[in-house]
Structure formats: structure tokens, C-alpha cells
mmCIF file of C-alpha atoms in Angstrom:
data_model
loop_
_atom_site.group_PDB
_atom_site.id
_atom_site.type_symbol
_atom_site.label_atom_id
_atom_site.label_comp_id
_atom_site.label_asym_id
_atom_site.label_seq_id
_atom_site.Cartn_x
_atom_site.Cartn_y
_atom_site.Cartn_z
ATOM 1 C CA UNK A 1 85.346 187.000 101.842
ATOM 2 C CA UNK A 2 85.614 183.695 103.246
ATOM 3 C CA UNK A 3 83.470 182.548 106.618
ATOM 4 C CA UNK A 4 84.454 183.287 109.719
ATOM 5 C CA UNK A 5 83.921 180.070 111.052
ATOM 6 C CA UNK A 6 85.750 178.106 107.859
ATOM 7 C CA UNK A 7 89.533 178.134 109.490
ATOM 8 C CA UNK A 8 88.219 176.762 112.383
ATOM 9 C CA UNK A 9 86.517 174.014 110.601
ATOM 10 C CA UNK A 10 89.074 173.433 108.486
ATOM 11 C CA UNK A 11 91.669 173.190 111.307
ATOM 12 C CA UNK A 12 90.715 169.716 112.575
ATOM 13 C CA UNK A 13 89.880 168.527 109.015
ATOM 14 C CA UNK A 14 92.972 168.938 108.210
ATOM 15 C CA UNK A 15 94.705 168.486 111.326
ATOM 16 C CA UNK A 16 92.996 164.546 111.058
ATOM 17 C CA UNK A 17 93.760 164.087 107.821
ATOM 18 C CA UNK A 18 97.366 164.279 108.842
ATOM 19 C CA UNK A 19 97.292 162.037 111.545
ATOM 20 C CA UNK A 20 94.783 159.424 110.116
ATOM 21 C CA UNK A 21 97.481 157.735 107.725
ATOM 22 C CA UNK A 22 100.493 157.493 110.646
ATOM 23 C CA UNK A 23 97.759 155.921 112.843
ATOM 24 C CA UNK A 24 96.656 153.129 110.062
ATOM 25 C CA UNK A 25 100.572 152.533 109.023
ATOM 26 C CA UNK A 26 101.204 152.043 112.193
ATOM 27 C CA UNK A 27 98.276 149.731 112.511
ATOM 28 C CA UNK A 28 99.576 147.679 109.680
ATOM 29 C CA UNK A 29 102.864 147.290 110.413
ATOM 30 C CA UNK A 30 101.674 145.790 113.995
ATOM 31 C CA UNK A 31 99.894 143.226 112.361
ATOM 32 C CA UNK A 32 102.560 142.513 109.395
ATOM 33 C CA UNK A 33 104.877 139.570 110.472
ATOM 34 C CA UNK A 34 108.686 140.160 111.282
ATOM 35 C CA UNK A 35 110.790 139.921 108.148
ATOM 36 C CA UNK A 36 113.411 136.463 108.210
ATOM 37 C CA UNK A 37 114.786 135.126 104.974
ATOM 38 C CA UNK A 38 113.253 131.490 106.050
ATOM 39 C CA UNK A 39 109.608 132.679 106.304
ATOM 40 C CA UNK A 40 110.194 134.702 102.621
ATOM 41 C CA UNK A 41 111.759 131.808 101.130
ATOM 42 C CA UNK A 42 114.845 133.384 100.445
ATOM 43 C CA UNK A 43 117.313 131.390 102.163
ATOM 44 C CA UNK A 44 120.163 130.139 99.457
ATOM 45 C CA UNK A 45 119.396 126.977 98.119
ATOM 46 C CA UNK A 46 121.204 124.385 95.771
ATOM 47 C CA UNK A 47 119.461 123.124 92.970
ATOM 48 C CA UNK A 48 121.891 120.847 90.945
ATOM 49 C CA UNK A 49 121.814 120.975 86.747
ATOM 50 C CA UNK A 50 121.176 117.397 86.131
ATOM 51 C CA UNK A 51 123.409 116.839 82.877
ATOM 52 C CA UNK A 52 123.820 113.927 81.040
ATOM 53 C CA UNK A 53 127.576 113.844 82.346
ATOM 54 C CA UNK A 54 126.304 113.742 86.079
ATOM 55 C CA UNK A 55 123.155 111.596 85.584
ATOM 56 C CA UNK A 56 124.815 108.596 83.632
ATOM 57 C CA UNK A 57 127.322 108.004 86.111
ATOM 58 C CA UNK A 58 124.690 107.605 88.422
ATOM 59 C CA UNK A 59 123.029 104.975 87.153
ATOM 60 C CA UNK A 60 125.691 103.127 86.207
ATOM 61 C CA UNK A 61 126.890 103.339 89.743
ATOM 62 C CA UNK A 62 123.360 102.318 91.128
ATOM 63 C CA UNK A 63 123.023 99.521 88.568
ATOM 64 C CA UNK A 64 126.232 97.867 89.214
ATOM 65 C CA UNK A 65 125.649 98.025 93.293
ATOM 66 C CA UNK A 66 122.126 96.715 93.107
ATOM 67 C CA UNK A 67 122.468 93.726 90.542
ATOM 68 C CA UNK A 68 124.866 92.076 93.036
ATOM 69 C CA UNK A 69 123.020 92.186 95.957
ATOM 70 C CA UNK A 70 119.943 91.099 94.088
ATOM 71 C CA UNK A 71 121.967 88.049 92.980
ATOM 72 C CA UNK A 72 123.250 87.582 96.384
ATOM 73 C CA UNK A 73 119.802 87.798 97.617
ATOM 74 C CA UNK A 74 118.696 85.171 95.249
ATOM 75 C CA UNK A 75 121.071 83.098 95.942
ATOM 76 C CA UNK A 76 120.415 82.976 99.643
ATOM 77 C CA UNK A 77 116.536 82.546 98.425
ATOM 78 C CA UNK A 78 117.592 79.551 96.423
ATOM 79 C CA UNK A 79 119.507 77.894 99.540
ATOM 80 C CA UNK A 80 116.398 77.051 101.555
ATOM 81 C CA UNK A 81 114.369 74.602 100.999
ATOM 82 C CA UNK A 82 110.759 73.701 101.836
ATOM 83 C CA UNK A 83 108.426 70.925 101.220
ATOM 84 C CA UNK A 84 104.634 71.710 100.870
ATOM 85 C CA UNK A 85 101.903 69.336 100.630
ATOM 86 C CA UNK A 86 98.026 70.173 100.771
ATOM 87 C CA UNK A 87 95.783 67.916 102.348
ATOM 88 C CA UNK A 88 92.351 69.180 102.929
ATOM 89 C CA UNK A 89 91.216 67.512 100.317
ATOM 90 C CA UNK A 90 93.049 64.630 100.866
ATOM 91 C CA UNK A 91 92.404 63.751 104.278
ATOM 92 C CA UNK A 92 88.721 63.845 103.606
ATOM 93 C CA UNK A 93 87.162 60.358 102.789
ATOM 94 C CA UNK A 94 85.618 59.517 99.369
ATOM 95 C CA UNK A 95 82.368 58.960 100.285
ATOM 96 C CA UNK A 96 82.268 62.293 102.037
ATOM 97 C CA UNK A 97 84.033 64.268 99.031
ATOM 98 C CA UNK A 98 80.054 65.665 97.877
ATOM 99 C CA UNK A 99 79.759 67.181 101.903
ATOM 100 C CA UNK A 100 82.804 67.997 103.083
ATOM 101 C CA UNK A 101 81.469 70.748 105.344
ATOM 102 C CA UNK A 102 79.281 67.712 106.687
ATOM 103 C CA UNK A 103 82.333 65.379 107.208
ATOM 104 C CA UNK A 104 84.281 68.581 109.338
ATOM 105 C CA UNK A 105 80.703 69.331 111.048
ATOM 106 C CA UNK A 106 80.673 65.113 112.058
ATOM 107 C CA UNK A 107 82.155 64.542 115.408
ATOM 108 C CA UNK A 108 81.811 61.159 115.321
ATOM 109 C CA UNK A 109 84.047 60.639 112.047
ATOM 110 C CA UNK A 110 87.785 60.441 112.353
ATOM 111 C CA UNK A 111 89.689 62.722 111.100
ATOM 112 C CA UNK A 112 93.309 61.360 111.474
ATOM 113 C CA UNK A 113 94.893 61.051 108.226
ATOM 114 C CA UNK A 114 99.034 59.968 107.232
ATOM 115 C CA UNK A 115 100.405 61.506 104.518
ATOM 116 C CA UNK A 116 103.887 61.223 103.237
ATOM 117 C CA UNK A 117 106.449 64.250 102.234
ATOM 118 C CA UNK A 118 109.279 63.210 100.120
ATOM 119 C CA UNK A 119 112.812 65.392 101.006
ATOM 120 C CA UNK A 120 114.185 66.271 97.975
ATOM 121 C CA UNK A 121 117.274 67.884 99.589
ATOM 122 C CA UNK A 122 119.062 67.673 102.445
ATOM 123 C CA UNK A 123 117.768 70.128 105.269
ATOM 124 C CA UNK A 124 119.635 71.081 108.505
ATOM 125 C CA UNK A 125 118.061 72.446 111.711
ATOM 126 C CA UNK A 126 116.268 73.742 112.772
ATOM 127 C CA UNK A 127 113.415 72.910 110.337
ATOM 128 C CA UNK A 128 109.945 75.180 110.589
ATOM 129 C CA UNK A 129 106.689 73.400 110.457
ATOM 130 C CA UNK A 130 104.300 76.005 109.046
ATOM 131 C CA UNK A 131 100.650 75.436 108.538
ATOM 132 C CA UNK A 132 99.224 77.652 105.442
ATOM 133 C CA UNK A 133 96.091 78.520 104.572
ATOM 134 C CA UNK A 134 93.968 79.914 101.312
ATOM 135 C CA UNK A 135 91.360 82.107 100.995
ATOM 136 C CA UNK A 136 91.174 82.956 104.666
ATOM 137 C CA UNK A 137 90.902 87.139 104.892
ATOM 138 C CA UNK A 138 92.477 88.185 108.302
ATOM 139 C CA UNK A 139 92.608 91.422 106.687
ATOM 140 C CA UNK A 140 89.010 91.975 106.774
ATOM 141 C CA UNK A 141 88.397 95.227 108.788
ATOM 142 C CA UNK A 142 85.516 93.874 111.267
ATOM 143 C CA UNK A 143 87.875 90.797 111.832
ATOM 144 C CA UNK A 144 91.170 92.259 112.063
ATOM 145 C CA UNK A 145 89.344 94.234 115.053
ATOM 146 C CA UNK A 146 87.506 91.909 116.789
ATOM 147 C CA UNK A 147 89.874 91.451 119.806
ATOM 148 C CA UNK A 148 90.563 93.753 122.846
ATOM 149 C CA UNK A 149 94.492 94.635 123.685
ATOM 150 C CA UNK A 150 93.292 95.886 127.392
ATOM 151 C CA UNK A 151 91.922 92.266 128.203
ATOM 152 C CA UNK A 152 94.653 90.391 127.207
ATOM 153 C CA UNK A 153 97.342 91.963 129.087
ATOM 154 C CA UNK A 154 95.355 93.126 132.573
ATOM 155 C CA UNK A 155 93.659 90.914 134.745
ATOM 156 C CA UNK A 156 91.842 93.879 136.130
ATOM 157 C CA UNK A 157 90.452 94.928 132.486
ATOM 158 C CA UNK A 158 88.686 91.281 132.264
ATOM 159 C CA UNK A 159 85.465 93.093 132.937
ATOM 160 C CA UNK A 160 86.332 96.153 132.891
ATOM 161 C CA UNK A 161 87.676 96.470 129.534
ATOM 162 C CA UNK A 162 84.804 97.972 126.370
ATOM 163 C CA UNK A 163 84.665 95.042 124.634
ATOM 164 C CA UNK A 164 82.029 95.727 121.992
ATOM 165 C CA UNK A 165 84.256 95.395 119.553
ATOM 166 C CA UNK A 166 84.518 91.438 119.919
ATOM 167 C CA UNK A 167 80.803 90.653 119.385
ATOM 168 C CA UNK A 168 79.664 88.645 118.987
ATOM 169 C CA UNK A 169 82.275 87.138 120.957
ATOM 170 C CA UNK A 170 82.292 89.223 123.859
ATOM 171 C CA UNK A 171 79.972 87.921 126.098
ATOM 172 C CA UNK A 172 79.043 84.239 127.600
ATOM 173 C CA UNK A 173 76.534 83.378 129.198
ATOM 174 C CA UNK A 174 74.660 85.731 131.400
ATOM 175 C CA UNK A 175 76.592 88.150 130.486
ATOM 176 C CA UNK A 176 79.916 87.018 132.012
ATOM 177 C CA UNK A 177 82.902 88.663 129.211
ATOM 178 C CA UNK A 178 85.002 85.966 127.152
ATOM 179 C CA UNK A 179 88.677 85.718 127.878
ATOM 180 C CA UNK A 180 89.943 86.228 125.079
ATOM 181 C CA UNK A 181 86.923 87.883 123.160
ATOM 182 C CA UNK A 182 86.698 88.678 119.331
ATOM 183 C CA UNK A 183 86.347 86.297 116.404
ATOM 184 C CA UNK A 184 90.264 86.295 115.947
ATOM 185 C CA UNK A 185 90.635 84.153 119.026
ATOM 186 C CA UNK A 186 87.565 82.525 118.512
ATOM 187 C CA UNK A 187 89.067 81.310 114.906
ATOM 188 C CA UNK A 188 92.009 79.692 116.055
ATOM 189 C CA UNK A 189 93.166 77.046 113.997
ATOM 190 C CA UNK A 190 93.224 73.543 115.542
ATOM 191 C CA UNK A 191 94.389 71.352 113.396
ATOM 192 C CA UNK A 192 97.808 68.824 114.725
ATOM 193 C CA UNK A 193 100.708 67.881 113.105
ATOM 194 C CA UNK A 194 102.945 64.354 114.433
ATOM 195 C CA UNK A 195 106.041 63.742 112.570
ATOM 196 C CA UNK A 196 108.113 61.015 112.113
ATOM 197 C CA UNK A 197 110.952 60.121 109.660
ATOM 198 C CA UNK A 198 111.448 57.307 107.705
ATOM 199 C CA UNK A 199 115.218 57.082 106.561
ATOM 200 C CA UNK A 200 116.372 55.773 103.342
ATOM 201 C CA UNK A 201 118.689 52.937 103.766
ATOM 202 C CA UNK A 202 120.835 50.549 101.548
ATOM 203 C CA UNK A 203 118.389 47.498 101.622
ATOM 204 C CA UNK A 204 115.578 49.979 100.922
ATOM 205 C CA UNK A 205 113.048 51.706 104.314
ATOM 206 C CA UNK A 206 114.544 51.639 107.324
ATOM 207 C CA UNK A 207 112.513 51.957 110.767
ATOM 208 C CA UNK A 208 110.236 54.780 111.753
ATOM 209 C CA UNK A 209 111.755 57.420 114.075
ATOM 210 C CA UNK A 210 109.570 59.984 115.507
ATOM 211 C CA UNK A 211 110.571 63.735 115.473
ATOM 212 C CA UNK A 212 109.575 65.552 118.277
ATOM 213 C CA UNK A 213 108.173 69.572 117.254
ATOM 214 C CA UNK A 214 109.133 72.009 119.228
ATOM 215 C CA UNK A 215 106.278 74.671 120.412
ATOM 216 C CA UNK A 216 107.954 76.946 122.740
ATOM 217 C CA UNK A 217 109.709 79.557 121.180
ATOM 218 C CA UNK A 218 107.752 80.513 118.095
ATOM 219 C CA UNK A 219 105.991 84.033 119.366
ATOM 220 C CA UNK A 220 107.726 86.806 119.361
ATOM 221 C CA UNK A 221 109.166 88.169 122.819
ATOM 222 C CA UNK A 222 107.502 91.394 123.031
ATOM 223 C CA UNK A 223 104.423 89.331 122.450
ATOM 224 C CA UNK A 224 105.119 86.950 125.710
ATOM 225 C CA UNK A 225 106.153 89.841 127.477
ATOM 226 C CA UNK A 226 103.985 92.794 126.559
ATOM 227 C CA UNK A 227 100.976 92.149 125.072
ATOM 228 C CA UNK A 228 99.371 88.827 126.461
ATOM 229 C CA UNK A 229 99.431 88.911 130.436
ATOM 230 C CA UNK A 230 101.275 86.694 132.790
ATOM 231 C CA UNK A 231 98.406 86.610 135.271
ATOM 232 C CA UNK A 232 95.263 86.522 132.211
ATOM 233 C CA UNK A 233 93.939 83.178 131.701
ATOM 234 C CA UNK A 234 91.377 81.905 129.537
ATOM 235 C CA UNK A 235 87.380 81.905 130.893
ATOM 236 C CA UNK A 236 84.363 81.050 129.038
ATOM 237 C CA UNK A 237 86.662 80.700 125.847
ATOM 238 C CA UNK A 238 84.519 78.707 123.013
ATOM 239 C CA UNK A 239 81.782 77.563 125.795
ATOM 240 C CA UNK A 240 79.026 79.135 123.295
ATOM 241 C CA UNK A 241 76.517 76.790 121.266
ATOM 242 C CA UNK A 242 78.594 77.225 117.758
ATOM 243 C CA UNK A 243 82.842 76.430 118.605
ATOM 244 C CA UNK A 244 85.112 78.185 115.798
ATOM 245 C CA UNK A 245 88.182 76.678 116.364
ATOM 246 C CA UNK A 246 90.391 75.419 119.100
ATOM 247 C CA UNK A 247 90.457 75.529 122.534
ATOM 248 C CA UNK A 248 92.676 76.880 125.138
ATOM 249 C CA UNK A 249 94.187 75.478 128.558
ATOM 250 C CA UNK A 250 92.528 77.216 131.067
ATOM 251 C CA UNK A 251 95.491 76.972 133.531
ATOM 252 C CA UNK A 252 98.068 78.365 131.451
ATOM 253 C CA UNK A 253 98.118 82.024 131.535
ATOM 254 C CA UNK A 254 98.127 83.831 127.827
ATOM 255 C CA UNK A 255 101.645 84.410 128.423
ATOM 256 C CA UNK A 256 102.584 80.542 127.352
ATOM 257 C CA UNK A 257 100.026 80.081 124.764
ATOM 258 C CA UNK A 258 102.397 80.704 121.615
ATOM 259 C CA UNK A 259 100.114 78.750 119.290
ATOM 260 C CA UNK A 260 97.385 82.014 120.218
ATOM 261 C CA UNK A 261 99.827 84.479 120.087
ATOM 262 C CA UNK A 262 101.047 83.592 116.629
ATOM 263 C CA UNK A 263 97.564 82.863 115.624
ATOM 264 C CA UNK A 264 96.090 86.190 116.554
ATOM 265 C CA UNK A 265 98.936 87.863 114.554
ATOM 266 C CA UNK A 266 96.684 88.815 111.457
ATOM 267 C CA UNK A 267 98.407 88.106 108.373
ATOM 268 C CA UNK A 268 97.632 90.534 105.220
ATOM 269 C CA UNK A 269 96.809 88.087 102.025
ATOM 270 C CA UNK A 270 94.430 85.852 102.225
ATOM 271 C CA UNK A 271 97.145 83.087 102.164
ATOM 272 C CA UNK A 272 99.644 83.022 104.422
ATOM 273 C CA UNK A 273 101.817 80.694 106.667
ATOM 274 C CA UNK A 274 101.763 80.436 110.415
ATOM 275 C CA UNK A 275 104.632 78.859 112.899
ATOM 276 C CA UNK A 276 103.314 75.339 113.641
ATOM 277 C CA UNK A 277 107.107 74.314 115.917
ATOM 278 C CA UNK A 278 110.341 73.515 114.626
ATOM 279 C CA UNK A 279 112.247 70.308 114.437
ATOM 280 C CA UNK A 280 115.702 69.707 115.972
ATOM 281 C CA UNK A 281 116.692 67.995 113.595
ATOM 282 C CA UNK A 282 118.522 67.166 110.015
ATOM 283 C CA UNK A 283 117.219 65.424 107.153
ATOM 284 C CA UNK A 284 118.642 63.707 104.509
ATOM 285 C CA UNK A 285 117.839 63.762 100.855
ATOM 286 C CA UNK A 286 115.524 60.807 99.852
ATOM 287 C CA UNK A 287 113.928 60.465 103.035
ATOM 288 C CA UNK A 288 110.213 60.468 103.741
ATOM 289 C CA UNK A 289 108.924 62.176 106.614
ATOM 290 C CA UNK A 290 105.242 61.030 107.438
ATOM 291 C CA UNK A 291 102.725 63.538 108.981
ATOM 292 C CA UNK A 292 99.976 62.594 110.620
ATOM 293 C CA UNK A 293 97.548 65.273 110.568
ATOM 294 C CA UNK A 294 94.005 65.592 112.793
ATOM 295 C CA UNK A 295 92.433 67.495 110.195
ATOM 296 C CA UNK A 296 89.667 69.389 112.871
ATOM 297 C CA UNK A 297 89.896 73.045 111.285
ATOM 298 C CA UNK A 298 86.971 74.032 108.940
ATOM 299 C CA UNK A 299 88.293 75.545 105.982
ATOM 300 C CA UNK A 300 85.123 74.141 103.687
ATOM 301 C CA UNK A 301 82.904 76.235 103.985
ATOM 302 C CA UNK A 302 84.478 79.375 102.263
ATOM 303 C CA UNK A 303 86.362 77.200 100.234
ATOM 304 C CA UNK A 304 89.658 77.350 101.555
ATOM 305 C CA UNK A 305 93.021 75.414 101.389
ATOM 306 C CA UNK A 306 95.112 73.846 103.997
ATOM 307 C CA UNK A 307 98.705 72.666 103.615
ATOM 308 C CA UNK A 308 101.824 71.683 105.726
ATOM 309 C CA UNK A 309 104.894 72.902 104.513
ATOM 310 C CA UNK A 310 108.230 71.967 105.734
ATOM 311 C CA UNK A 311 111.226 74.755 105.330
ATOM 312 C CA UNK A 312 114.335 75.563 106.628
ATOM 313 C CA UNK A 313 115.669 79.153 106.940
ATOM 314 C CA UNK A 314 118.764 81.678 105.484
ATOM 315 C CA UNK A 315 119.964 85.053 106.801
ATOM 316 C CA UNK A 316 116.804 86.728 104.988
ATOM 317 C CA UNK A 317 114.189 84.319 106.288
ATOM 318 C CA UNK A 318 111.970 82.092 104.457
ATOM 319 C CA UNK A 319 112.274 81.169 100.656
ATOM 320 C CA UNK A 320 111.311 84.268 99.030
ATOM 321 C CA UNK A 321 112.720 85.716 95.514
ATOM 322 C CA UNK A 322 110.879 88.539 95.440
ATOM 323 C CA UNK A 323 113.332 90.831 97.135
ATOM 324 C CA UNK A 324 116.325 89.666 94.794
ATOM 325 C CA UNK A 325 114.270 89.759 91.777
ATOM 326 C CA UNK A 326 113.025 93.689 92.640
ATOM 327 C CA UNK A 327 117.174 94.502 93.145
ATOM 328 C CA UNK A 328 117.765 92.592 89.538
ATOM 329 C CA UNK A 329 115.252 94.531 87.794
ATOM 330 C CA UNK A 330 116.388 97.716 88.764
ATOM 331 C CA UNK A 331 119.677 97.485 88.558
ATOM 332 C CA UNK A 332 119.245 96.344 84.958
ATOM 333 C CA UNK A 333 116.903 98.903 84.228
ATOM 334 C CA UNK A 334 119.113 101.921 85.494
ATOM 335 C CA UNK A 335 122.066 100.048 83.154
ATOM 336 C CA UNK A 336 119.766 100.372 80.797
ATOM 337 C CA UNK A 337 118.813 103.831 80.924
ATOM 338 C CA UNK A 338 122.057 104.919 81.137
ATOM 339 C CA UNK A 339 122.991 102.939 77.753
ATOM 340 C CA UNK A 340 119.853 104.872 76.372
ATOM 341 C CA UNK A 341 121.168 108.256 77.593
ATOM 342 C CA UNK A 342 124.412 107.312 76.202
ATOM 343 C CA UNK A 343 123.119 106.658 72.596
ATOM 344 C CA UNK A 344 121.109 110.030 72.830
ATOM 345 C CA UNK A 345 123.930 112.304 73.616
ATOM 346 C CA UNK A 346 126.157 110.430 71.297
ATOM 347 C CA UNK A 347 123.960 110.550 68.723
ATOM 348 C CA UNK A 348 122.066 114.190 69.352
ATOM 349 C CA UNK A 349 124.582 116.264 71.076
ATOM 350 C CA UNK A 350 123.926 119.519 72.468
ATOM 351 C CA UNK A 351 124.813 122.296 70.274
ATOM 352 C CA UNK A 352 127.845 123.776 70.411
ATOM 353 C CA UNK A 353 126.929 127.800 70.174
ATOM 354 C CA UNK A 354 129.206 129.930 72.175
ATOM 355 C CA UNK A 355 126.264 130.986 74.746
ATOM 356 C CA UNK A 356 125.769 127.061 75.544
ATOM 357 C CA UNK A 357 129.457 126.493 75.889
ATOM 358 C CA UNK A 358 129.338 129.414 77.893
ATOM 359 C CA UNK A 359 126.397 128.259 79.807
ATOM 360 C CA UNK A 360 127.364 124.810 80.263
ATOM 361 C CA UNK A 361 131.030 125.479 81.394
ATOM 362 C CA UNK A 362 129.453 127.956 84.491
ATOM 363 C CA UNK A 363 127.185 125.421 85.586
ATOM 364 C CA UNK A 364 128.107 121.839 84.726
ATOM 365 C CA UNK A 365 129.105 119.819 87.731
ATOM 366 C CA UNK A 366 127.818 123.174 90.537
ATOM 367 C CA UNK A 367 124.696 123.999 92.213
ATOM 368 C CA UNK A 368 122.848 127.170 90.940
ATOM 369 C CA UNK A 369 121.930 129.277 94.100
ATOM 370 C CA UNK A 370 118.626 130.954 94.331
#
């Protein structure tokens, strides 16, 4: 005989066990995210069958586009000429050859120096006077962040501005801030370039003719415009005990000191070139152009280069044959390849069961759809 009690307890035992797994589906279909085909990945899709008869076209299409503009690049390379001369070693005295860091150190030695640069071609304006430099790393991390982009576009941020980065070039004395602060502006070069030109005439050297370079003109315009201020001028700039480089006018505002604003552009190699001016001017082939150089930057003391270089300029800049050389390559090695894949499917074709045939015939030349 079964309990008297055991329908009642067996009433909401069973009555929950029939309402427990609703509840819990319910539950989980609350938290499950809505079905769409994009979140499942199961949107169609075309995945082209990359067969020899697609892929060889290909690269015979790529390699006979790219070799020609590589050559044309090359050829525009090969149309600008330049002139470069180094002189840091030659504008130092022979007695002082054993110290040069002592000669650049010496105040009271001149450093004016002439030297001669031969044109080996005729070059038409306008002609860039670059000075380049060896061994110099404006990449390095603590240099390439020693400046402050506040101060040199707000007056206001003169003294406001966190310049902690710049030290030690941040502060002057009694703790009055350096405009501009950071070693980059402290390190600007210095050294001078005067031309002149010396034509070649019939009865052999003809007078001297000085060529005037042009300074205005060689930043960039966002830089004059944007980034160094039209009302920021120069205070307490290299007034410390130990001077890095050049100086700046203190009545110009940063806005018209190119020579800074090309200077505190850091360059990514340790050599690189820098817009000295240009030169409004042509010159023929077999002239010599004298520069006379004030040879003030120290470049000695981490055994650096200097050099002048004289260039002119085509539609992709400066003479550079790395860009041509990079399209010759690989168009020649996609002509190449497709030669190779030639040989291999002339030589090894694929077999020629009826499933393959069938195979290849539905999807040679289509997109499979997933």
C-alpha cells in the first residue's frame, strides 16, 4: 500500500521537474546571440583556383608593365646630376690633422677654406646645395625626442609647455626655459657655403662670378605655417657654457628660420643630405665652381663626415636608382617565374583522368563558392 503522503510529495517533484528544463532553455537561448550568416561565417565567398593557365598570364602581364617603368625610372635617375666633394678633412690644416677636435674646439684658428668642384655636365636651374653628413644618428630615440612641438608653435606654451623632454636643454639660467629646447635645435649645423663660378673660356679661365644661394624657400609650407610660430622667437638659445651648433636671430620669429626648420627635420640613416639653398642659375660643362666653406660644425669627435654636394632635380627628385632598380628586378623575376611555370606544365602536365578533366573543366577560370 503506498503512503498516504507519497502523491503529495511526488506532485511538486514532478511538477518541477517539468518546468525546470523550459526555464533553463529559455535561459540559454536569452543569452545565445541572434543567428546572421556574417557572424557564422557563412556568407558566400569566392575563392579563385589559381591554375597555371590563370597565374602565368599574370605575371607576364605584371612583368612586362613593371620593367618599363623601372627603365623609365632609371632613366629619369640617370638625368640628374650632382657633384659631391668632402671636405672635413680637407679644410683642416696639416699641422692640426693629429687634433682635429682641438683645431674645431680653437676659436682663434680660421676656419675658411676654398675648394674647387669640377662640372662634369651641364646643369640647369635651379641647382640644390645640400650639405651631407656621416655617421650622425638623428634616429637615436632620446634625440629624435628632445624637442617640444607646443613651444615652437605658441607663444603662450614658452613656459608653460612640459619640457622635460629637452634636457638637458630645457632650461637656462635660473631656470628661465630655452626657446627652442632639446638637443635637436641645440645641434644645428653651422657650417657656410659662398659660391662662385669660374667659366671655361677659349683662352683658358675666365673671371670669377659669384652665385648668389637662395635660402628662402627650402622648408616645407606646412612647416612655416603650422608647426614653428609666427609670433615664437628664439630666447636663451645656445647662451649655456658648452654651444652645439649654430645660433639663431633672435628677431626673426621661427616662422622664417628655414635653415632650423629643415634642420630639425630628423633624417633616418645616419647619412643623409639637408637643403643648404638653391642656385638660380645654369652651369656649363667644364666649369669650376669654387666653394668657400667656414668649416665651424664639429663632426670630429664621433668621427663623422661632411660634404657639399651640388645636384639638380627630375620629376622623381634627387638622383636615386633604387626605385627603378626594385621595378627591374621584379618585373624580371615575375618573367621569370612565369618561364619556369611554363617549362613545368609543359614538361609535367596534369594528368588527363576523366575525374580531372571533369574537375578542371567545372572550375578552371570560376570562383568556388563556400
Amino acid at each position: 500500500m503506498p503512503p498516504a503522503n507519497g502523491g503529495a510529495a511526488a506532485g511538486p517533484s514532478s511538477g518541477s521537474g517539468r518546468d525546470g528544463p523550459p526555464a533553463a532553455t529559455a535561459a540559454v537561448k536569452r543569452n545565445r546571440p541572434r543567428y546572421h550568416a556574417f557572424t557564422q561565417q557563412q556568407l558566400p565567398a569566392c575563392k579563385p583556383i589559381l591554375s597555371p593557365n590563370m597565374v602565368i598570364p599574370i605575371l607576364v602581364f605584371v612583368g612586362l608593365l613593371f620593367i618599363p617603368i623601372g627603365l623609365a625610372c632609371y632613366a629619369a635617375s640617370n638625368k640628374v646630376f650632382e657633384v659631391v666633394y668632402r671636405y672635413d678633412t680637407k679644410c683642416v690644416p696639416k699641422n692640426m690633422l693629429h687634433n682635429k677636435v682641438g683645431y674645431i674646439q680653437n676659436a682663434s684658428i680660421n676656419k675658411t677654406c676654398t675648394i674647387n668642384l669640377k662640372i662634369p655636365n651641364a646643369m640647369k636651374r635651379p641647382i640644390f646645395v645640400y650639405y651631407q653628413l656621416d655617421r650622425f644618428y638623428q634616429n637615436h630615440r632620446r634625440y629624435a625626442t628632445s624637442f617640444n612641438i607646443a613651444q615652437l608653435s605658441d607663444p603662450k606654451e614658452e613656459a608653460n609647455a612640459d619640457i622635460k623632454d629637452c634636457k638637458p636643454e630645457a632650461y637656462a639660467g635660473k631656470g628661465i626655459p630655452v626657446v627652442p629646447c632639446g638637443l635637436v635645435a641645440w645641434s644645428l649645423f653651422n657650417d657656410t657655403y659662398s659660391l662662385a663660378r669660374r667659366p671655361r673660356r677659349a683662352g683658358g679661365i675666365g673671371g670669377v662670378e659669384a652665385l648668389r644661394v637662395i635660402k628662402s624657400g627650402i622648408s616645407w609650407r606646412s612647416e612655416r605655417e603650422r608647426l614653428f610660430g609666427k609670433h615664437v622667437y628664439p630666447k636663451n638659445f645656445q647662451n649655456g657654457s658648452l654651444v652645439g651648433g649654430g645660433r639663431l636671430d633672435p628677431r626673426k620669429p621661427l616662422s622664417e628660420q628655414e635653415e632650423l626648420m629643415v634642420w630639425m627635420r630628423t633624417a633616418a640613416m645616419p647619412r643623409f643630405r639637408k637643403l643648404y639653398g638653391r642656385v638660380e642659375a645654369d652651369l656649363d660643362a667644364g666649369e669650376t665652381v669654387a666653394v668657400e666653406v667656414r668649416n665651424s660644425y664639429n663632426t670630429y669627435s664621433f668621427d663623422g663626415g661632411k660634404a657639399v654636394v651640388l645636384s639638380t632635380a627630375g620629376p622623381l627628385g634627387g638622383r636615386k636608382a633604387f626605385l627603378g632598380r626594385a621595378y627591374l628586378v621584379t618585373g624580371m623575376a615575375c618573367l621569370v617565374l612565369a618561364l619556369l611555370l611554363t617549362l613545368v606544365c609543359l614538361f609535367f602536365p596534369i594528368g588527363a583522368s576523366p575525374a580531372a578533366v571533369a574537375i578542371e573543366s567545372s572550375i578552371h577560370g570560376s570562383c568556388r563558392r563556400a
